[in-house]
mmCIF file of C-alpha atoms in Angstrom:
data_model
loop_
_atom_site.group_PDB
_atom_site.id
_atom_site.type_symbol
_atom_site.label_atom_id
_atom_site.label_comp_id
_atom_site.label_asym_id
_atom_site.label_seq_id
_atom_site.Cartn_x
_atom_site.Cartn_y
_atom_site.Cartn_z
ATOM 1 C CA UNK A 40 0.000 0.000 0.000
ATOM 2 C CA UNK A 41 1.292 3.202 -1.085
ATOM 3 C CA UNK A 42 1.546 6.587 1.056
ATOM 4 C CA UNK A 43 -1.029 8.684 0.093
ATOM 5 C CA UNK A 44 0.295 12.014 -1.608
ATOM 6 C CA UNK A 45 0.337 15.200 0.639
ATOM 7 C CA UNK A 46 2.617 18.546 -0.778
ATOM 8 C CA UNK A 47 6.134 18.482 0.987
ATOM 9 C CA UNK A 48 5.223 21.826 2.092
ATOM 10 C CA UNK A 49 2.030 25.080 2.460
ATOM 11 C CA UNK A 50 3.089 28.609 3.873
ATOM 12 C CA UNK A 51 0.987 30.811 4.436
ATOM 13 C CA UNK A 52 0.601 34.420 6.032
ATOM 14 C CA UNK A 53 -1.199 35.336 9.178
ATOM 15 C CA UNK A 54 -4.887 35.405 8.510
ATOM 16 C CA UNK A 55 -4.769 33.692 5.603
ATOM 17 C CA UNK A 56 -6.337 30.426 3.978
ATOM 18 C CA UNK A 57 -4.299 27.676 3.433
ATOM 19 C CA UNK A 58 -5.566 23.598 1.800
ATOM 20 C CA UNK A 59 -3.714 20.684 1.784
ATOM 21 C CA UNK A 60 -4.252 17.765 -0.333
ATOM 22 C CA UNK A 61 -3.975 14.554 0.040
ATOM 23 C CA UNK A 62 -4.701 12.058 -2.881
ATOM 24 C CA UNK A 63 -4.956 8.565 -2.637
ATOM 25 C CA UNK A 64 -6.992 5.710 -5.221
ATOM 26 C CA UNK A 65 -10.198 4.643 -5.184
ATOM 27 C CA UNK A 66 -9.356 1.682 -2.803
ATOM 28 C CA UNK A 67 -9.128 4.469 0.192
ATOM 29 C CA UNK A 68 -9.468 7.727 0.045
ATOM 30 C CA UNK A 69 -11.751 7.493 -2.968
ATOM 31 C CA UNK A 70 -13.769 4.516 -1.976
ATOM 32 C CA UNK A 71 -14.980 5.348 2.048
ATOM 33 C CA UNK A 72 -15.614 8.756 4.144
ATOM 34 C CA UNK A 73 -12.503 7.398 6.492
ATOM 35 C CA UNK A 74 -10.280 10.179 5.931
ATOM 36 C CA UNK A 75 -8.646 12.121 8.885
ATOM 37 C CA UNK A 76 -5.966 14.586 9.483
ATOM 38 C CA UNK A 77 -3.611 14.872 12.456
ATOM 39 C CA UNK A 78 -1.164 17.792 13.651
ATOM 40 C CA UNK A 79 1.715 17.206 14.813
ATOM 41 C CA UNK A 80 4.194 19.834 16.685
ATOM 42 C CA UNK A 81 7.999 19.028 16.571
ATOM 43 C CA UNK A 82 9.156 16.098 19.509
ATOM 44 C CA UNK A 83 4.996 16.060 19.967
ATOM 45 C CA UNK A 84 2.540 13.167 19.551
ATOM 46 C CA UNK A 85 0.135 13.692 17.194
ATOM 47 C CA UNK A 86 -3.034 15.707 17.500
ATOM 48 C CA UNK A 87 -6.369 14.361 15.943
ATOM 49 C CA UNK A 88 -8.139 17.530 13.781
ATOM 50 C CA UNK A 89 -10.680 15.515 11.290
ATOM 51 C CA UNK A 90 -11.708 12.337 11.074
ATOM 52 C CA UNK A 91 -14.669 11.133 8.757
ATOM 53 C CA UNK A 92 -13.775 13.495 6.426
ATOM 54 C CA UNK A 93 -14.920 16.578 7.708
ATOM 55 C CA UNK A 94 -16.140 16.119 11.117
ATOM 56 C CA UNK A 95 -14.231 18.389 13.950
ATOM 57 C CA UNK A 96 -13.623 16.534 17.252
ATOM 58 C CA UNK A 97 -14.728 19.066 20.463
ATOM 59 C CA UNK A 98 -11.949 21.101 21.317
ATOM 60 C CA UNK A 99 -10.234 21.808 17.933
ATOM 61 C CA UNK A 100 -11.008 25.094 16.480
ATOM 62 C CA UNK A 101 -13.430 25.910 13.046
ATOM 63 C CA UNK A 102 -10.776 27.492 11.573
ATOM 64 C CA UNK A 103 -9.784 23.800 10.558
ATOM 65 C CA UNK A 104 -12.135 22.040 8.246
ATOM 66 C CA UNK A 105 -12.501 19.090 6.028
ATOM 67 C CA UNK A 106 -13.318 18.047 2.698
ATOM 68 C CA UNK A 107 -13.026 14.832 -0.065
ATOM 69 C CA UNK A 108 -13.683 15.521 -4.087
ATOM 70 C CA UNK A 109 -13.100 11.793 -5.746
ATOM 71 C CA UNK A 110 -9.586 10.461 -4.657
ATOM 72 C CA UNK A 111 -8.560 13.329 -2.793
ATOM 73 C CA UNK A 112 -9.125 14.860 0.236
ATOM 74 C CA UNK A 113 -8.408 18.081 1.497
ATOM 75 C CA UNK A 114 -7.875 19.968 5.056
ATOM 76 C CA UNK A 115 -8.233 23.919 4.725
ATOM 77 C CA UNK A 116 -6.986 26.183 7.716
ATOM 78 C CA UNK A 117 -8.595 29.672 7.536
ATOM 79 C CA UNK A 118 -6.981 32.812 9.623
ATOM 80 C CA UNK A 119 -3.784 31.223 9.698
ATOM 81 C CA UNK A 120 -1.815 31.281 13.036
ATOM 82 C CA UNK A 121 1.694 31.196 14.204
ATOM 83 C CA UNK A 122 0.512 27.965 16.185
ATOM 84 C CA UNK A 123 -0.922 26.251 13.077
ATOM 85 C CA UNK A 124 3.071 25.777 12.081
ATOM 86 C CA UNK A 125 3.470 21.924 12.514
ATOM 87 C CA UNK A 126 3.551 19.032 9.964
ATOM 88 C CA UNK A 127 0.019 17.512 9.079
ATOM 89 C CA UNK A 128 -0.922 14.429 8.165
ATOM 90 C CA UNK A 129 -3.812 12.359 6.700
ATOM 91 C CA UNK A 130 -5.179 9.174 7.064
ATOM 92 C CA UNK A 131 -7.460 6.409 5.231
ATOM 93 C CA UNK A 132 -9.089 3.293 5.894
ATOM 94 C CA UNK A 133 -8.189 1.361 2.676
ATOM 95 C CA UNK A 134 -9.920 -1.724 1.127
ATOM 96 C CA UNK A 135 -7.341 -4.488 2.582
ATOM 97 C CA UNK A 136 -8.888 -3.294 6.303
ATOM 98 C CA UNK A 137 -6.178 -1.135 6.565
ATOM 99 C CA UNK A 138 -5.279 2.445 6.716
ATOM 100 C CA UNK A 139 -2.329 4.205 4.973
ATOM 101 C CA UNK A 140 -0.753 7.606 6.369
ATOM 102 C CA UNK A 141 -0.035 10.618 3.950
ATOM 103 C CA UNK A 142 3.341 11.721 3.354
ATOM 104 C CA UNK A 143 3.128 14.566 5.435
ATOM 105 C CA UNK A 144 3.061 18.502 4.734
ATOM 106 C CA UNK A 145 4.659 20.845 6.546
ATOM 107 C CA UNK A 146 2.689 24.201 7.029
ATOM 108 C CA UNK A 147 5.024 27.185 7.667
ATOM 109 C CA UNK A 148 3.382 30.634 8.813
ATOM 110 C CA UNK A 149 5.826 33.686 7.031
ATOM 111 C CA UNK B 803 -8.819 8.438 28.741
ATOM 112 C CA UNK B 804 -5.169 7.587 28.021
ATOM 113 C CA UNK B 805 -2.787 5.146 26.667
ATOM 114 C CA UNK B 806 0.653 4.778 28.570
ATOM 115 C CA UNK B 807 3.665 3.147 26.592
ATOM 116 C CA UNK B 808 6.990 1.045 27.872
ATOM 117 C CA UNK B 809 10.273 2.748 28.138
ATOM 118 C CA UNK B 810 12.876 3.492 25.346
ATOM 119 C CA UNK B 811 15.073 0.375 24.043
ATOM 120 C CA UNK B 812 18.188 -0.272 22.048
ATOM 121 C CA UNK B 813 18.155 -3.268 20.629
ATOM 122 C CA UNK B 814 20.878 -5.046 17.987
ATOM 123 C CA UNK B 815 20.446 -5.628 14.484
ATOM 124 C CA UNK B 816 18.728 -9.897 14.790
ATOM 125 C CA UNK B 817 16.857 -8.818 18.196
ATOM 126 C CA UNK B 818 12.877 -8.505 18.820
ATOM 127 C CA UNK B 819 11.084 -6.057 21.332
ATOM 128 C CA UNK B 820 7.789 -5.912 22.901
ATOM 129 C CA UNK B 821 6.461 -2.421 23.391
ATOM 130 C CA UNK B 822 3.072 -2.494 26.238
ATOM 131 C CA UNK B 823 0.805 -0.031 25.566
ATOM 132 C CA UNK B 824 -1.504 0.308 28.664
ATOM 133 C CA UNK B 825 -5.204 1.684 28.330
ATOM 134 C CA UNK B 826 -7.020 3.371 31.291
ATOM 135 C CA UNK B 827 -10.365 5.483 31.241
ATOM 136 C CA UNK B 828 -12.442 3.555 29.077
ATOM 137 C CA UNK B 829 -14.090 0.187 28.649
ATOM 138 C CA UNK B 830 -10.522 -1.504 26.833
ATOM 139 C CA UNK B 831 -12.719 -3.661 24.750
ATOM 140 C CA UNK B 832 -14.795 -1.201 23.292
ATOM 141 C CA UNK B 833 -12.143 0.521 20.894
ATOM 142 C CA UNK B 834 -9.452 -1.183 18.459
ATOM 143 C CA UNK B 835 -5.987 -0.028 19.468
ATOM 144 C CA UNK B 836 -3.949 0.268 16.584
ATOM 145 C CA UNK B 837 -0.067 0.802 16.033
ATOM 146 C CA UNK B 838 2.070 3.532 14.415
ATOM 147 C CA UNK B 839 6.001 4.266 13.762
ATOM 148 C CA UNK B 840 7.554 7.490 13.107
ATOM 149 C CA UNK B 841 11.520 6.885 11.786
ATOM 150 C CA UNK B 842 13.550 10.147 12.448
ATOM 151 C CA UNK B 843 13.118 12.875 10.348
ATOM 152 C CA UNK B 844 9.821 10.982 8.338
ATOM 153 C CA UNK B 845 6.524 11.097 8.490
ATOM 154 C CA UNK B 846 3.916 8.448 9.881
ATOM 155 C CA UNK B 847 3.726 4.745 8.996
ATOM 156 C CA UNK B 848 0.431 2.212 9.814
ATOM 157 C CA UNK B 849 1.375 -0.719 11.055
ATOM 158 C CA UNK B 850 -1.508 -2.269 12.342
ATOM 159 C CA UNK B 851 -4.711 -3.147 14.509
ATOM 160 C CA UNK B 852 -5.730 -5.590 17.204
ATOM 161 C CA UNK B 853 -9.181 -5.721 18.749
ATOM 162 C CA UNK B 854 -8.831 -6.143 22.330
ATOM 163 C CA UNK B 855 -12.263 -7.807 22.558
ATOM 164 C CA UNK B 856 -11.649 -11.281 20.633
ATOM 165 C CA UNK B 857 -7.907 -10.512 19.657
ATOM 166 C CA UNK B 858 -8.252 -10.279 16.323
ATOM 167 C CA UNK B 859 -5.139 -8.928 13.946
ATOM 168 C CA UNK B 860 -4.555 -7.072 10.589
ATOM 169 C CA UNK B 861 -1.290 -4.982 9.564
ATOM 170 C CA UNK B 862 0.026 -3.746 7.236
ATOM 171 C CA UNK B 863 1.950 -5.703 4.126
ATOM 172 C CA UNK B 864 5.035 -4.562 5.144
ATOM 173 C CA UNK B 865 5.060 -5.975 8.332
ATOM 174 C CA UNK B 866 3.588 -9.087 7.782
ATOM 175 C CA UNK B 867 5.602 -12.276 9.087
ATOM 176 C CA UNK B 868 7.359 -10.051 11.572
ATOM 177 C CA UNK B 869 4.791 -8.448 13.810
ATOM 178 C CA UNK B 870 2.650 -9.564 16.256
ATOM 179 C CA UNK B 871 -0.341 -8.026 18.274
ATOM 180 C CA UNK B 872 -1.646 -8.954 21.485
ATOM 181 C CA UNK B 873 -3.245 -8.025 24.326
ATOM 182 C CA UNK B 874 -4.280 -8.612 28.016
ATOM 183 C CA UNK B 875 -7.853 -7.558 28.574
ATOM 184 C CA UNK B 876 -7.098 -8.232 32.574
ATOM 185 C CA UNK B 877 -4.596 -5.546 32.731
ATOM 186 C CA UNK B 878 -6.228 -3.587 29.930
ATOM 187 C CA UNK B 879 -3.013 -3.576 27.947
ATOM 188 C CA UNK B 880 -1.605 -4.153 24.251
ATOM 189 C CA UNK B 881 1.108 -5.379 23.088
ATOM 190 C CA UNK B 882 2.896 -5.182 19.827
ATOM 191 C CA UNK B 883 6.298 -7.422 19.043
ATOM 192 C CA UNK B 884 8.750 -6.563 16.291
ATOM 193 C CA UNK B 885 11.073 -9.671 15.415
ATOM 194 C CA UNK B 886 14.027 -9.536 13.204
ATOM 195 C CA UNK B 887 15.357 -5.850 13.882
ATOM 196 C CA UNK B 888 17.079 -3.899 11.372
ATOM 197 C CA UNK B 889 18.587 -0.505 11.780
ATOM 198 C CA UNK B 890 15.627 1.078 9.606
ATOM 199 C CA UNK B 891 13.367 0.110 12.536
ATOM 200 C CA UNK B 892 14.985 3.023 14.525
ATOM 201 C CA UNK B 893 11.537 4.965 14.700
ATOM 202 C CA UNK B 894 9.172 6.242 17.487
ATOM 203 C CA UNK B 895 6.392 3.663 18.233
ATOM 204 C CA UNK B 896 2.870 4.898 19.318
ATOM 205 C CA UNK B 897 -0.356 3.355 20.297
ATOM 206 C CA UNK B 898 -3.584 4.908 19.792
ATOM 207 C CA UNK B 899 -7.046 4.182 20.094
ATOM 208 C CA UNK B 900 -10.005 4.081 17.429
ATOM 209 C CA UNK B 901 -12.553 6.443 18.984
ATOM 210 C CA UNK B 902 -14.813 5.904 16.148
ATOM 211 C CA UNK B 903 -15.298 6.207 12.105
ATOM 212 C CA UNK B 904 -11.622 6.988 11.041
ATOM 213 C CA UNK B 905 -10.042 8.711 14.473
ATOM 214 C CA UNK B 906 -7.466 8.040 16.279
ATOM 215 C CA UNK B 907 -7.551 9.394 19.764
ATOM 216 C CA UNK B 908 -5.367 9.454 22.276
ATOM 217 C CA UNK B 909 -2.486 8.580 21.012
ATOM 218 C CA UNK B 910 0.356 6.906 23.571
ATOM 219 C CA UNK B 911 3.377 9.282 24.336
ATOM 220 C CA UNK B 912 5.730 6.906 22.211
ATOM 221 C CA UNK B 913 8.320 4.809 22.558
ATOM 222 C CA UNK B 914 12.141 4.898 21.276
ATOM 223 C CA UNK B 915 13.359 1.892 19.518
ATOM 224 C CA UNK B 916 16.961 2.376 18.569
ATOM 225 C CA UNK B 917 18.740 -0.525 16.345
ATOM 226 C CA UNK B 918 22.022 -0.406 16.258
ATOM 227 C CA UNK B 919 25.052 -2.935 16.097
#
């Protein structure tokens, strides 16, 4: 099972909109609404932010939202913050009963 | 809710390790627990998930033949052994749990395997 395939890298100013892709096949990200996305902060464990696509888990704010067209998925961050610089990841359950990781993106704020 | 890992290990090149992954705050057999590696430097890899209530196993292609999942529903723990070490399998292992649909949440604080001869 191959990675699914996330930009090396989004920047983004203060305030602004960023999306990050993440494209996969129809045997996961194309074929179920099993996608989620994950933060992570340098040395820090990961940080659920979407799951099912576009569902936000309590606590995480609505400036992060979620989104699937065909085989790809897509996480947008609106009013970009200094905090929102980490690496993100996403996630899919794939047809084998399996899930496969992205390869990562990391979001700089300039 | 929370999952609680093992300690750090260095292990040689041949060697296996067990990492425990302890699970407190929840019914244990409600919720797969599945298992993910983070080399140095890369980004996250699936390995696989057990479900604590029956045992039952899937992982990933890549690690089939050389890992297996268990777990102790007594002492609400899992366990996941990595035979055959190679240097590559120098990565951060975590636990986490399947809260439902496609999350994973909590996620264990991670464990250190270092490989080296």
């Amino acid at each position: 099972q191959s990675a699914l395939t996330q930009p090396a890298s989004v920047s983004g100013s203060p305030g602004q909109s960023i999306t990050i892709s993440c494209t996969g096949t129809s045997s996961d990200v194309g074929g179920y609404n099993y996608v989620s996305w994950y933060q992570q902060h340098p040395g820090k464990v990961p940080k659920l932010m979407i799951y099912d696509v576009s569902t936000r888990p309590s606590g995480v704010s609505n400036r992060f939202s979620g989104s699937k067209s065909g085989n790809t998925a897509s996480l947008s961050i609106s009013g970009l913050q200094a905090e929102d610089e980490a690496d993100y990841y996403c996630t899919s359950f794939t047809s084998a009963n399996t899930y496969v990781f992205g390869t990562g993106t990391r979001v700089t704020v300039l | 809710v929370q999952l609680v890992q093992s300690g750090a290990e260095v292990k040689t090149p041949g060697d296996s390790m067990k990492v425990s992954c302890r699970a407190s705050g929840y019914t244990f057999t409600d919720n797969y627990i599945h298992w993910v590696r983070q080399a140095p430097g890369q980004g996250l890899q699936w390995m696989g998930w057990i479900n604590p209530n029956g045992g039952g196993t899937n992982c990933a292609q890549n690690f089939q033949g050389r890992v297996t999942m268990t777990r102790d529903t007594s002492i609400t723990t899992a366990y996941m052994e990595l035979r055959s070490l190679r240097s590559d399998d120098t990565a951060v292992y975590y636990c986490t749990r399947a809260a439902g649909g496609s999350s994973f949440d909590p996620w264990g604080q991670g464990t250190l395997l270092t490989v080296s001869s």
